[in-house]
mmCIF file of C-alpha atoms in Angstrom:
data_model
loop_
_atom_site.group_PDB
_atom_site.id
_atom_site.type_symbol
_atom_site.label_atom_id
_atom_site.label_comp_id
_atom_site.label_asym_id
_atom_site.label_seq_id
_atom_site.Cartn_x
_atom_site.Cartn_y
_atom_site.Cartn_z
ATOM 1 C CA UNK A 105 0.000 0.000 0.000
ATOM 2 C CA UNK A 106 1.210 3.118 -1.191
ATOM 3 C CA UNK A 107 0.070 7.041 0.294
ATOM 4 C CA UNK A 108 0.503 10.238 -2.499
ATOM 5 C CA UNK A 109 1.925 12.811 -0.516
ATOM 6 C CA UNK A 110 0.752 16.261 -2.523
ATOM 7 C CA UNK A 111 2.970 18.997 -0.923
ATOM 8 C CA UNK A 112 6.231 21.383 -1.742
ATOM 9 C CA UNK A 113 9.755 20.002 -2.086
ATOM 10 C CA UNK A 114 11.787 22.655 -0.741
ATOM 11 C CA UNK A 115 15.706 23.353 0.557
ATOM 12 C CA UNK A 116 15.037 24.995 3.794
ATOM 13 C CA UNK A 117 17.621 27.329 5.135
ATOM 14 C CA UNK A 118 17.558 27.852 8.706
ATOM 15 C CA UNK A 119 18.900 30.105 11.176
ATOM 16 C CA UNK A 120 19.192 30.215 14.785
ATOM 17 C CA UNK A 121 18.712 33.543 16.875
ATOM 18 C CA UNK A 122 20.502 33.580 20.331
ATOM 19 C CA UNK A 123 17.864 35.707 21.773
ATOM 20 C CA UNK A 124 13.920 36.350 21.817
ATOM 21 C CA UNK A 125 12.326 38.034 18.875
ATOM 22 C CA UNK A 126 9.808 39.345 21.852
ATOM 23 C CA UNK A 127 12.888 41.831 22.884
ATOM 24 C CA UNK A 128 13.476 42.907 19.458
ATOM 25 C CA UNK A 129 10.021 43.604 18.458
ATOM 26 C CA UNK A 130 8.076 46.806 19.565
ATOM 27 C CA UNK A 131 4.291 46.378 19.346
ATOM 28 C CA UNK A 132 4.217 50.238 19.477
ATOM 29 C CA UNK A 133 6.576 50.735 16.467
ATOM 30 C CA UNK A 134 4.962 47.843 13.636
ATOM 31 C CA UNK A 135 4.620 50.966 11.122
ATOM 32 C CA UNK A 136 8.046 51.883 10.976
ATOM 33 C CA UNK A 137 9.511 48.108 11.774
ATOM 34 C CA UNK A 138 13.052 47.556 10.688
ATOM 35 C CA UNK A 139 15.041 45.156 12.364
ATOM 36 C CA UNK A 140 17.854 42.881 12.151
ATOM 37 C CA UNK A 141 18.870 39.851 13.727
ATOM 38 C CA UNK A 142 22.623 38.148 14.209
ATOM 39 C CA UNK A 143 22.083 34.426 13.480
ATOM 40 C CA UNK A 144 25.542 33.076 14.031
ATOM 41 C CA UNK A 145 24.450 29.443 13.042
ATOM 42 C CA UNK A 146 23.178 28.769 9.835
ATOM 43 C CA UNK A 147 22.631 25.205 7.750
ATOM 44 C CA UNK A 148 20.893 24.091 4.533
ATOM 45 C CA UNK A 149 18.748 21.103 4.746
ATOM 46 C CA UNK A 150 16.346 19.181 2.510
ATOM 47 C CA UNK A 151 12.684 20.556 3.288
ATOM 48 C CA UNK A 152 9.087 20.894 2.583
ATOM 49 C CA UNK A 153 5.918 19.371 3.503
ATOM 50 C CA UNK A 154 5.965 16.479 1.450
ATOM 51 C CA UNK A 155 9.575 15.482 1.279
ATOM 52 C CA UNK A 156 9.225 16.043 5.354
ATOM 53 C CA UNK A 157 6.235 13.900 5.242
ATOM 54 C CA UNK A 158 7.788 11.027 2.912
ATOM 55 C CA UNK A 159 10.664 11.009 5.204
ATOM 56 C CA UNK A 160 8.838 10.501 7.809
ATOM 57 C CA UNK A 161 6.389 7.661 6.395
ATOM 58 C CA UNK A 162 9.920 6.145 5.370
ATOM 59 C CA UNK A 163 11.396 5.467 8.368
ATOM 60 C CA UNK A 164 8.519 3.947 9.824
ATOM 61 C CA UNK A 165 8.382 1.112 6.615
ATOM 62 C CA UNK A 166 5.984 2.965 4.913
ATOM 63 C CA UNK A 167 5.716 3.605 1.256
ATOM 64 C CA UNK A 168 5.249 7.338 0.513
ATOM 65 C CA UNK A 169 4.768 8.773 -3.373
ATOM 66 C CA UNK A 170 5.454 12.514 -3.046
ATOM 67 C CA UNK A 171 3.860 14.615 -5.524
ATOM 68 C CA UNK A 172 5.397 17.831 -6.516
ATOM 69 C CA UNK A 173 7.819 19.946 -8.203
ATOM 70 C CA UNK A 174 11.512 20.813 -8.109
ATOM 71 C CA UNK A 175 13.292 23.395 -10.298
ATOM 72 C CA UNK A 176 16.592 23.542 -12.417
ATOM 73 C CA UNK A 177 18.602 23.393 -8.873
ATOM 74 C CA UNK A 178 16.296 20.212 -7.607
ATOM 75 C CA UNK A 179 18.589 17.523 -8.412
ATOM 76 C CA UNK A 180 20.169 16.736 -5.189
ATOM 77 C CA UNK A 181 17.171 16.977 -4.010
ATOM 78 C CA UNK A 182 16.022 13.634 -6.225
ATOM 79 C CA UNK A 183 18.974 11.981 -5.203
ATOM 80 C CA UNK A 184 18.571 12.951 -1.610
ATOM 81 C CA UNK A 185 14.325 10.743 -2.435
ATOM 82 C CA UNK A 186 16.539 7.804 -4.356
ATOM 83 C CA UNK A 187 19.217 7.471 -1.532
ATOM 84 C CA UNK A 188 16.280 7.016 1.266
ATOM 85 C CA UNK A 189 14.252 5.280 -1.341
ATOM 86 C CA UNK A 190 11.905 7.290 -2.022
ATOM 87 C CA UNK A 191 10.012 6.810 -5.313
ATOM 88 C CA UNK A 192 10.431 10.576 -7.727
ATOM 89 C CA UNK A 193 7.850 8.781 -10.144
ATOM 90 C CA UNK A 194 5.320 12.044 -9.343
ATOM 91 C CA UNK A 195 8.226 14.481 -9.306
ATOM 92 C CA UNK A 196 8.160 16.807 -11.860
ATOM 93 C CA UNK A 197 11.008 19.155 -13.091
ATOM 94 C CA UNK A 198 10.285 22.376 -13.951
ATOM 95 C CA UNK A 199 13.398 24.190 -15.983
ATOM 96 C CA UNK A 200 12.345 28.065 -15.878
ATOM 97 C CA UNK A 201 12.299 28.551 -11.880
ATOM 98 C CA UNK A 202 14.165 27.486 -8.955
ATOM 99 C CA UNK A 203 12.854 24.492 -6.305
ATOM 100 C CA UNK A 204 11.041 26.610 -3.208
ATOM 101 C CA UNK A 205 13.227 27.689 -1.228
ATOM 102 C CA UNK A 206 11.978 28.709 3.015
ATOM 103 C CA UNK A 207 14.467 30.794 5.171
ATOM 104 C CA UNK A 208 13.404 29.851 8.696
ATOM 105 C CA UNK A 209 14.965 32.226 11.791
ATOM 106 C CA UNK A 210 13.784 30.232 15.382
ATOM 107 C CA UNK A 211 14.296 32.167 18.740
ATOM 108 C CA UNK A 212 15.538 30.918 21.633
ATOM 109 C CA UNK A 213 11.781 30.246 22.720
ATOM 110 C CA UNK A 214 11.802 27.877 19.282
ATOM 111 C CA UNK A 215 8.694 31.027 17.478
ATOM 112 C CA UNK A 216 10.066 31.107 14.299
ATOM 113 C CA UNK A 217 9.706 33.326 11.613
ATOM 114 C CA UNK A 218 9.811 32.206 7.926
ATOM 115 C CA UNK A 219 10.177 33.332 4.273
ATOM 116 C CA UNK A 220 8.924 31.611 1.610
ATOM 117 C CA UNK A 221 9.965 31.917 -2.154
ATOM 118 C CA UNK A 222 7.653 29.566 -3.771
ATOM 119 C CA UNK A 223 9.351 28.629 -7.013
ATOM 120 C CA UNK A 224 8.196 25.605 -8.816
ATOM 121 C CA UNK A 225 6.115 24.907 -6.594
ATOM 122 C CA UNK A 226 3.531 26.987 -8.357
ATOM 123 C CA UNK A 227 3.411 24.609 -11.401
ATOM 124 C CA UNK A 228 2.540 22.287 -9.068
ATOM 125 C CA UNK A 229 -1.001 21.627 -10.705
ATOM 126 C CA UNK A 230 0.542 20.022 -13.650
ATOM 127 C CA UNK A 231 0.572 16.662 -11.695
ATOM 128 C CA UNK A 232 -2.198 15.127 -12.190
ATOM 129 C CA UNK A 233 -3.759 12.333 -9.730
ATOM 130 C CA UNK A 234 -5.517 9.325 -10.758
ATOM 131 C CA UNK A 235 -6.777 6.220 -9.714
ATOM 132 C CA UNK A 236 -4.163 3.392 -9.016
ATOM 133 C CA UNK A 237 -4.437 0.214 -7.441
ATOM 134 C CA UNK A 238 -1.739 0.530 -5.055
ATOM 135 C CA UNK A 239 -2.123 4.192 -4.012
ATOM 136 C CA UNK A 240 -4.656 3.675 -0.777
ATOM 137 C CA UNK A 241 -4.380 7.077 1.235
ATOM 138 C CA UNK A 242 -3.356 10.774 -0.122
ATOM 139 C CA UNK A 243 -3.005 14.030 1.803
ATOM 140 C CA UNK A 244 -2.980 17.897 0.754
ATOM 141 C CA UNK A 245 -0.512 19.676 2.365
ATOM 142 C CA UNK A 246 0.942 23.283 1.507
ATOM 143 C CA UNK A 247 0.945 23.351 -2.395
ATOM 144 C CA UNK A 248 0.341 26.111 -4.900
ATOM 145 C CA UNK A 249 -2.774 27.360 -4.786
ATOM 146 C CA UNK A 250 -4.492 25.790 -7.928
ATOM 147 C CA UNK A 251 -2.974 22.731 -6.727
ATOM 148 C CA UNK A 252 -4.386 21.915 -3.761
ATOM 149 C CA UNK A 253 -7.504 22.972 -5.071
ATOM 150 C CA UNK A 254 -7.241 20.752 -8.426
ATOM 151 C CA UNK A 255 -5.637 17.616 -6.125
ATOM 152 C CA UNK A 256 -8.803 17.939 -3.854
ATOM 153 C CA UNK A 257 -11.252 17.249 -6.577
ATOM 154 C CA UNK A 258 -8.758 14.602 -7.823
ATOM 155 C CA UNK A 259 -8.410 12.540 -5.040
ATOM 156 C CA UNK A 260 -12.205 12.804 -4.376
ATOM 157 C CA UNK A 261 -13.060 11.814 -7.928
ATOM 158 C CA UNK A 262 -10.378 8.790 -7.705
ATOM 159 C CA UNK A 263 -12.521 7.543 -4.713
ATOM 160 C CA UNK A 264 -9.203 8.116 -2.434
ATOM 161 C CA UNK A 265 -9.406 8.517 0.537
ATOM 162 C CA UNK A 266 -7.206 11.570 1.979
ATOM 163 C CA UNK A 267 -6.084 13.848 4.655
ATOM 164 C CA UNK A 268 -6.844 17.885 4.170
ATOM 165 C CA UNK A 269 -3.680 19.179 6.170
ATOM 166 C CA UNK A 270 -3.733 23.450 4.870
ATOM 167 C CA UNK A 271 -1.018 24.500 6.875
ATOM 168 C CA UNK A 272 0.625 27.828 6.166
ATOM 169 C CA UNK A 273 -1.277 27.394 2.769
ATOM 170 C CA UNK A 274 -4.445 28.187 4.650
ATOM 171 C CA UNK A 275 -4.876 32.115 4.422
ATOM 172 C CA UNK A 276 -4.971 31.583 0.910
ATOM 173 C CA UNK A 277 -8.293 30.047 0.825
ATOM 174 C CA UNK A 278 -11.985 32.234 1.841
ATOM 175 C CA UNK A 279 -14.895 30.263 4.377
ATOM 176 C CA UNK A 280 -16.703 28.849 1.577
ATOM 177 C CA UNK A 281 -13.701 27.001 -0.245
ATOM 178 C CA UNK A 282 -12.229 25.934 3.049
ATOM 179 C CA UNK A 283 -15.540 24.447 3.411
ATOM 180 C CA UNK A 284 -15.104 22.532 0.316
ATOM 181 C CA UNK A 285 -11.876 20.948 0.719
ATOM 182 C CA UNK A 286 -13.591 19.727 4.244
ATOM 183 C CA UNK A 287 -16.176 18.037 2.548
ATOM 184 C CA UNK A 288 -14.112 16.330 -0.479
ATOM 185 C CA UNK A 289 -11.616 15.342 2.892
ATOM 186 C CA UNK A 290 -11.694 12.517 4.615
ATOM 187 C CA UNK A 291 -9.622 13.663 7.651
ATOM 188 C CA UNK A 292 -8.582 17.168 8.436
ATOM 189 C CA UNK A 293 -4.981 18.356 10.785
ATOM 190 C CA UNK A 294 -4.341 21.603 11.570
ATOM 191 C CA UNK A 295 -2.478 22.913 14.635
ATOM 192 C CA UNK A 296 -3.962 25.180 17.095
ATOM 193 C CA UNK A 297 -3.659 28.183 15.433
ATOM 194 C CA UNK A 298 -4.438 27.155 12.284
ATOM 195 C CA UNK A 299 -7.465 25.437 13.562
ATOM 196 C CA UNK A 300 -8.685 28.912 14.712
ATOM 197 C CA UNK A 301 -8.109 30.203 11.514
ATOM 198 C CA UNK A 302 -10.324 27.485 9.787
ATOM 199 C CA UNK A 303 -12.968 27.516 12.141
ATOM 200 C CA UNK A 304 -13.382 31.440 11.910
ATOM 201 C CA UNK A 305 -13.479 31.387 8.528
ATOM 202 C CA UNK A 306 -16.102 28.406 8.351
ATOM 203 C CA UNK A 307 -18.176 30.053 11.079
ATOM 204 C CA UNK A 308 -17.982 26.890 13.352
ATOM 205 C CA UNK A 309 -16.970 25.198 16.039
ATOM 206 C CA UNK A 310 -14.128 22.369 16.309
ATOM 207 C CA UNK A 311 -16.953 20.048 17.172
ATOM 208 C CA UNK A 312 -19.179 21.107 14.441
ATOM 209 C CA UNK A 313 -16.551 20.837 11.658
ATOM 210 C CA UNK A 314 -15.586 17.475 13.108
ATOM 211 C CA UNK A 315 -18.852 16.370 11.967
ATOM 212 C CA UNK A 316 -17.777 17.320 8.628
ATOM 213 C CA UNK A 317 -15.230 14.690 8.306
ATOM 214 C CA UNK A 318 -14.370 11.398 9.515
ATOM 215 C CA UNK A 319 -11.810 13.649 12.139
ATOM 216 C CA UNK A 320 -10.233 16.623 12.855
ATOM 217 C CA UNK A 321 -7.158 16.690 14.841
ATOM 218 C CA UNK A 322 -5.591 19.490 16.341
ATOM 219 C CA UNK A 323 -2.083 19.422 17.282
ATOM 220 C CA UNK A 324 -0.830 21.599 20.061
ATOM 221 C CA UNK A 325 3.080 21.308 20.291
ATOM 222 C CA UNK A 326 4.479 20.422 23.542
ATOM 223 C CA UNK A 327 1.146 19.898 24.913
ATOM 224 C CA UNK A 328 -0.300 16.635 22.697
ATOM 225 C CA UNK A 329 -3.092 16.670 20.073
ATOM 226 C CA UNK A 330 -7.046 17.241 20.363
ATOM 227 C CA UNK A 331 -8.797 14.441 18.458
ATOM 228 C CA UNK A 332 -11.902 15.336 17.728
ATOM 229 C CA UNK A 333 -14.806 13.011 16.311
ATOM 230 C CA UNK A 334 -18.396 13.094 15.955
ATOM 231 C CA UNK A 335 -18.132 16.436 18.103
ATOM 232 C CA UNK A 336 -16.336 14.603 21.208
ATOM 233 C CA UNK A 337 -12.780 16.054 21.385
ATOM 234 C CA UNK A 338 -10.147 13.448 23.124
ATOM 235 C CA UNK A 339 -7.001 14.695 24.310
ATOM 236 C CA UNK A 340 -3.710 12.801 23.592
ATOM 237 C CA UNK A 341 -0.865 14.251 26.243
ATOM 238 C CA UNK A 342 2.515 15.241 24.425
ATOM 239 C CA UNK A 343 5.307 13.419 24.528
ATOM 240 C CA UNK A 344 8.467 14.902 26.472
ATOM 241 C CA UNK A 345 11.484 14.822 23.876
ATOM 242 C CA UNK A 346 15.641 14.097 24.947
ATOM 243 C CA UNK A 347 16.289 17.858 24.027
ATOM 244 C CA UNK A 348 14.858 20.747 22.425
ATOM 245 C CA UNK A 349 16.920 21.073 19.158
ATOM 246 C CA UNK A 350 14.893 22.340 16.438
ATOM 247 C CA UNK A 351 11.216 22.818 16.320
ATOM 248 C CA UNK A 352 11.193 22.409 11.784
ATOM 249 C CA UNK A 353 9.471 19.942 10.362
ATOM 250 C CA UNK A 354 8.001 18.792 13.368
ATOM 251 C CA UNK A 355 4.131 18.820 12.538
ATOM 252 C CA UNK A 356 5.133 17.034 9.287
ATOM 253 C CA UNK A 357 6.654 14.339 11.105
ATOM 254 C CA UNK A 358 3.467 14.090 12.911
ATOM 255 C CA UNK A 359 1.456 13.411 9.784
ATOM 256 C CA UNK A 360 4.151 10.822 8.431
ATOM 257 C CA UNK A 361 2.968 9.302 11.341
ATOM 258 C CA UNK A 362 -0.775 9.448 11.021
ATOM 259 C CA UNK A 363 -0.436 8.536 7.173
ATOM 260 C CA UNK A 364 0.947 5.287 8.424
ATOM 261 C CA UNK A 365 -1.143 4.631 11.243
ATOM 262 C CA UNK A 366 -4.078 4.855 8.859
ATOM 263 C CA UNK A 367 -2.382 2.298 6.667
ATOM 264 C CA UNK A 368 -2.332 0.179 9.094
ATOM 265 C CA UNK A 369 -6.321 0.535 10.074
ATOM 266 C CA UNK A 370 -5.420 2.436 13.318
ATOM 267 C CA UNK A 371 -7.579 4.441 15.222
ATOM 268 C CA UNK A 372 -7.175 8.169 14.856
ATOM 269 C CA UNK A 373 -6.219 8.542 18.683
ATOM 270 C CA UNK A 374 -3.960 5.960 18.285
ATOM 271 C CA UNK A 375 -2.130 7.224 15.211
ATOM 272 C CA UNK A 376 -1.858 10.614 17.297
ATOM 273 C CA UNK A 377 -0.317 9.011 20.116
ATOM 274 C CA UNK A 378 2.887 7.137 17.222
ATOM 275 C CA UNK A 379 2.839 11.045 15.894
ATOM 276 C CA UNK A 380 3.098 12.601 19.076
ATOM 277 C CA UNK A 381 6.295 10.200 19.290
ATOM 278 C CA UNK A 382 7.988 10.846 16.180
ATOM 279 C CA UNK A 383 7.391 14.493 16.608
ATOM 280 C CA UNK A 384 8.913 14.419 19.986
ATOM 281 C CA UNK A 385 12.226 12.767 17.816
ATOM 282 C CA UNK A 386 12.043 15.159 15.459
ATOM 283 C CA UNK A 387 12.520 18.032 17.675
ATOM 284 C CA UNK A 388 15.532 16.307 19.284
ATOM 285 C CA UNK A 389 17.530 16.422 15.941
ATOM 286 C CA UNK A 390 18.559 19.626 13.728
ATOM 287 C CA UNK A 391 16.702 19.916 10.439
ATOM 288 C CA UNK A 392 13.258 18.228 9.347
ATOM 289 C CA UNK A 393 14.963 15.029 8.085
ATOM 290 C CA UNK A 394 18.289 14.108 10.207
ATOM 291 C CA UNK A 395 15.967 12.170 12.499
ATOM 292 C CA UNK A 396 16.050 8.605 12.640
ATOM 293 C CA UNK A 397 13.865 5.658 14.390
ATOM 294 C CA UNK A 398 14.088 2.778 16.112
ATOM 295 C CA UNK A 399 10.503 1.483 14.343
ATOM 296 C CA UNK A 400 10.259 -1.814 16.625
ATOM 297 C CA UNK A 401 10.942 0.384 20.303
ATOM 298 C CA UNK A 402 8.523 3.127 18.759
ATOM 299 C CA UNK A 403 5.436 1.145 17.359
ATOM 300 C CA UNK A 404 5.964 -0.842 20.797
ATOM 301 C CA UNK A 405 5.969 2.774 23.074
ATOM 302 C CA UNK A 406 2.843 3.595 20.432
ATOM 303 C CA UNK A 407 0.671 0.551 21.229
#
């Protein structure tokens, strides 16, 4: 069984700022804001929700398709898919624009702040998704805009079933389409803020949109996951991780981890508690896919 991963391949440069973008920042002074901040370590790694994602679904066994786009500067990034093999059949090379490309600055407090050139990722609508045999599962994640929207009605008309996960794609869509992708979805993940966002803009409540979809789950960092079903919301408690290294890539982790748990016919509060895991590895590690698992000790700590 195979899951199509729609989502951005992206290199991911991240910084790390000593102090507390709180300090830096003066609420009073937004209209004339101009600051600057010293990041003395810097690194380059292989990003994006659905590499992030596919890495993830790899090292638990899984078999993840990513679908997306890279540009003229994207081929380490296929060899990077090969070497964990990872299958590039739904990668697409696009030769007039660069692969995305997300600047990432994280605070001592792990807030972040990012920049986002999108790149070839905004062809992404050229792939196309169809019905196959082996392909079981799919999720949206972060994509161009006419991507996500085209992949939606794809996967729905392919009878697939698949995971709605907006991310920071979400302020791109109004209430009513929102409201759409909710009820071509199967499952929908957001984190807490997000999941403010999408219930404001849907005019409901978590339990009301849960009734929209099989489940919505909430994530909420350091704190666990709200799973919420037919209106009753269950909490799963957060795992405590080795160290706090880096925050990135974190919530994709999570959903490599729910992908596979729904492969394997798991409940939704169980595949939250295997996310809540590998998310807790994640952050332990530097960069969204230096992580690595110990599947037997982790599906074992997950049943």
């Amino acid at each position: 069984m195979a899951s199509l991963i729609c989502g951005s391949l992206a290199f991911d440069t991240i910084m790390s700022f000593e102090g507390r973008f709180a300090q830096q920042i003066l609420p009073e002074q937004l209209h004339i804001l101009n600051v600057s901040f010293l990041v003395p370590h810097l690194r380059r790694d292989f990003g994006g929700c659905a590499g992030n994602i596919a890495y993830a679904m790899r090292q638990l066994g899984g078999t993840p398709l990513p679908m997306a786009t890279v540009g003229r500067d994207g081929a380490d990034y296929l060899q990077r898919l090969h070497g964990q093999g990872i299958s590039t059949e739904f990668v697409r090379e696009v030769d007039d624009t660069y692969t995305a490309q997300a600047m990432i600055m994280t605070d001592r407090d792990n807030n972040q702040i990012t920049a986002f050139h999108p790149g070839a990722m905004m062809q992404a609508h050229v792939n196309r998704i169809a019905a196959r045999p082996d392909i079981r599962l799919g999720i949206i994640s972060p994509d161009g805009r006419d991507a996500m929207l085209q992949h939606a009605e794809q996967f729905h008309a392919a009878g697939i079933p698949f995971v709605f996960d907006p991310g920071q794609g979400l302020p791109m869509f109004d209430g009513a389409e929102l409201a759409h992708f909710v009820a071509l979805a199967t499952w929908v993940t957001v984190n807490d803020y997000e999941g403010q966002m999408l219930c404001d803009r849907m005019s409901v409540t978590p339990a009301e949109l849960s009734r929209r979809a099989r489940a919505l789950v909430v994530t909420r960092g350091a704190e666990g996951c709200d799973v919420w079903e037919d209106g009753v919301c269950t909490r799963v408690p957060g795992v405590q991780p080795a160290q706090v290294v880096d925050p990135t890539g974190c919530g994709d982790a999570w959903r490599g981890a729910l992908l596979w748990g729904l492969e394997q016919g798991w409940s939704m509060a169980r595949c939250a508690v295997l996310g809540n895991r590998l998310g807790a590895l994640k952050v332990a590690a530097s960069g969204p896919q230096n992580y690595t698992v110990d599947r037997a000790a982790l599906l074992r700590e997950a049943a």
